[in-house]
Amino acid sequence: TSLSNRACALYFYILKCVNLHNIQKRARLFNKSKEHHANEIDWTRHQNKFGVATYYRQEEDKSLSIKLEGGCLMGVPVLYQMAILREMDLFHTWSPFCSKSKMLKRRGKIEALGWLNIKVPLLG
C-alpha cells in the first residue's frame, strides 16, 4: 500500500504540475494578446459605423483577428459583456447583421471558436 500511496501522490503531483504549466501558458498567451491588441500599428482600420470602429489583422498563423472599439458598452460590467460573447450560437437572434451563428468549439470558460455569417447592407 505504501507503493500505491506514493504512486498516487506522484500522479497527483504530476497532474498539478501539468495544470500549473497550462495555466502559465495561457497567462503568457493572454498577456501577449493583450499587448498585441494594444498595439495600434499592426491593425488595419476597416470602418467606423454606428459608433463602433472595426479593425482587422492577419496573424502569423494566418488566422484573422478582429477588434471592435466603441462607446456603446460604456458602463456595462465586463462580466455581462463576456456573458453575451459566450453565447455565440445566439448571435443571429439579436445581432442586426448576423444571419447565422454557430459555436464550433469551446476551449474554456472564456475561450471559444465560432462561425458567424455577417451580411452588411450597402449604406450609401
Coordinates of C-alpha atoms in Angstrom, one line a residue:
T1 CA 0.0 0.0 0.0
S2 CA 2.9 2.4 0.6
L3 CA 4.0 2.0 -3.0
S4 CA 0.5 2.6 -4.3
N5 CA 0.2 5.7 -2.0
R6 CA 3.5 7.0 -3.3
A7 CA 2.3 6.3 -6.9
C8 CA -0.9 8.2 -6.3
A9 CA 1.0 11.1 -4.7
L10 CA 3.3 11.2 -7.7
Y11 CA 0.4 11.1 -10.1
F12 CA -1.4 14.0 -8.4
Y13 CA 1.9 15.9 -8.2
I14 CA 2.5 15.5 -11.9
L15 CA -1.2 16.4 -12.7
K16 CA -0.8 19.5 -10.6
C17 CA 2.4 20.5 -12.4
V18 CA 0.8 19.9 -15.8
N19 CA -2.2 22.1 -14.8
L20 CA 0.1 24.8 -13.5
H21 CA 2.1 24.7 -16.7
N22 CA -1.2 25.0 -18.7
I23 CA -2.3 27.9 -16.6
Q24 CA 1.1 29.6 -17.0
K25 CA 1.0 29.0 -20.8
R26 CA -2.5 30.6 -21.1
A27 CA -1.4 33.5 -18.9
R28 CA 1.5 34.1 -21.3
L29 CA -0.8 33.9 -24.3
F30 CA -3.2 36.3 -22.7
N31 CA -0.5 38.8 -21.9
K32 CA 0.9 38.6 -25.4
S33 CA -2.6 39.0 -26.9
K34 CA -3.3 42.0 -24.6
E35 CA 0.0 43.7 -25.6
H36 CA -0.6 42.8 -29.3
H37 CA -4.2 44.2 -29.3
A38 CA -3.0 47.4 -27.6
N39 CA -0.5 48.0 -30.5
E40 CA -2.2 50.3 -33.0
I41 CA 0.5 49.9 -35.7
D42 CA -0.4 46.4 -36.9
W43 CA -4.2 47.0 -37.2
T44 CA -6.0 48.0 -40.4
R45 CA -9.0 50.2 -39.7
H46 CA -11.9 49.0 -41.8
Q47 CA -14.7 51.3 -40.9
N48 CA -16.4 53.3 -38.2
K49 CA -20.2 53.0 -38.2
F50 CA -22.9 53.3 -35.5
G51 CA -20.2 54.4 -33.1
V52 CA -18.1 51.3 -33.4
A53 CA -14.7 51.2 -35.1
T54 CA -13.7 47.9 -36.7
Y55 CA -10.1 46.8 -37.2
Y56 CA -8.6 43.6 -38.6
R57 CA -5.2 42.0 -38.8
Q58 CA -3.8 38.7 -40.2
E59 CA -1.8 36.9 -37.6
E60 CA 1.5 35.0 -38.2
D61 CA -0.5 31.7 -38.1
K62 CA -2.7 33.1 -41.0
S63 CA -5.7 33.5 -38.7
L64 CA -7.7 36.7 -38.8
S65 CA -8.1 38.9 -35.7
I66 CA -10.9 41.4 -35.5
K67 CA -11.1 44.2 -33.0
L68 CA -14.1 46.3 -32.2
E69 CA -13.9 49.6 -30.3
G70 CA -16.7 51.8 -29.4
G71 CA -18.6 53.6 -26.6
C72 CA -21.8 51.7 -26.9
L73 CA -20.9 49.4 -24.0
M74 CA -19.7 52.1 -21.6
G75 CA -21.0 51.4 -18.1
V76 CA -21.9 47.8 -18.8
P77 CA -20.0 45.5 -16.5
V78 CA -17.3 43.3 -18.2
L79 CA -18.9 40.1 -16.9
Y80 CA -22.1 41.0 -18.7
Q81 CA -20.2 41.7 -21.9
M82 CA -18.4 38.3 -21.6
A83 CA -21.7 36.5 -20.9
I84 CA -23.0 37.9 -24.2
L85 CA -19.9 36.9 -26.1
R86 CA -20.1 33.4 -24.7
E87 CA -23.4 32.8 -26.3
M88 CA -22.1 32.7 -29.9
D89 CA -24.9 30.3 -31.0
L90 CA -27.5 33.1 -30.3
F91 CA -25.8 36.0 -32.1
H92 CA -28.0 35.6 -35.1
T93 CA -31.1 36.1 -33.0
W94 CA -30.2 39.6 -31.8
S95 CA -27.3 41.0 -33.9
P96 CA -28.7 43.0 -36.8
F97 CA -26.3 41.9 -39.5
C98 CA -25.6 38.4 -38.3
S99 CA -27.7 35.9 -40.3
K100 CA -26.2 32.7 -39.0
S101 CA -24.0 31.8 -36.0
K102 CA -22.5 28.6 -34.6
M103 CA -20.3 27.7 -31.7
L104 CA -17.6 25.4 -33.2
K105 CA -15.5 24.6 -30.1
R106 CA -15.4 25.8 -26.5
R107 CA -11.8 25.6 -25.1
G108 CA -12.6 27.0 -21.7
K109 CA -14.8 29.4 -19.8
I110 CA -13.8 32.4 -21.9
E111 CA -12.1 30.8 -24.9
A112 CA -14.2 29.8 -27.9
L113 CA -14.1 29.3 -31.6
G114 CA -17.2 30.3 -33.5
W115 CA -18.5 30.9 -37.0
L116 CA -20.6 34.0 -37.9
N117 CA -22.2 34.8 -41.2
I118 CA -22.4 38.6 -41.4
K119 CA -24.5 40.3 -44.1
V120 CA -23.9 44.1 -44.1
P121 CA -26.3 46.1 -46.2
L122 CA -24.7 48.7 -48.5
L123 CA -25.3 52.1 -47.0
G124 CA -24.7 54.9 -49.3

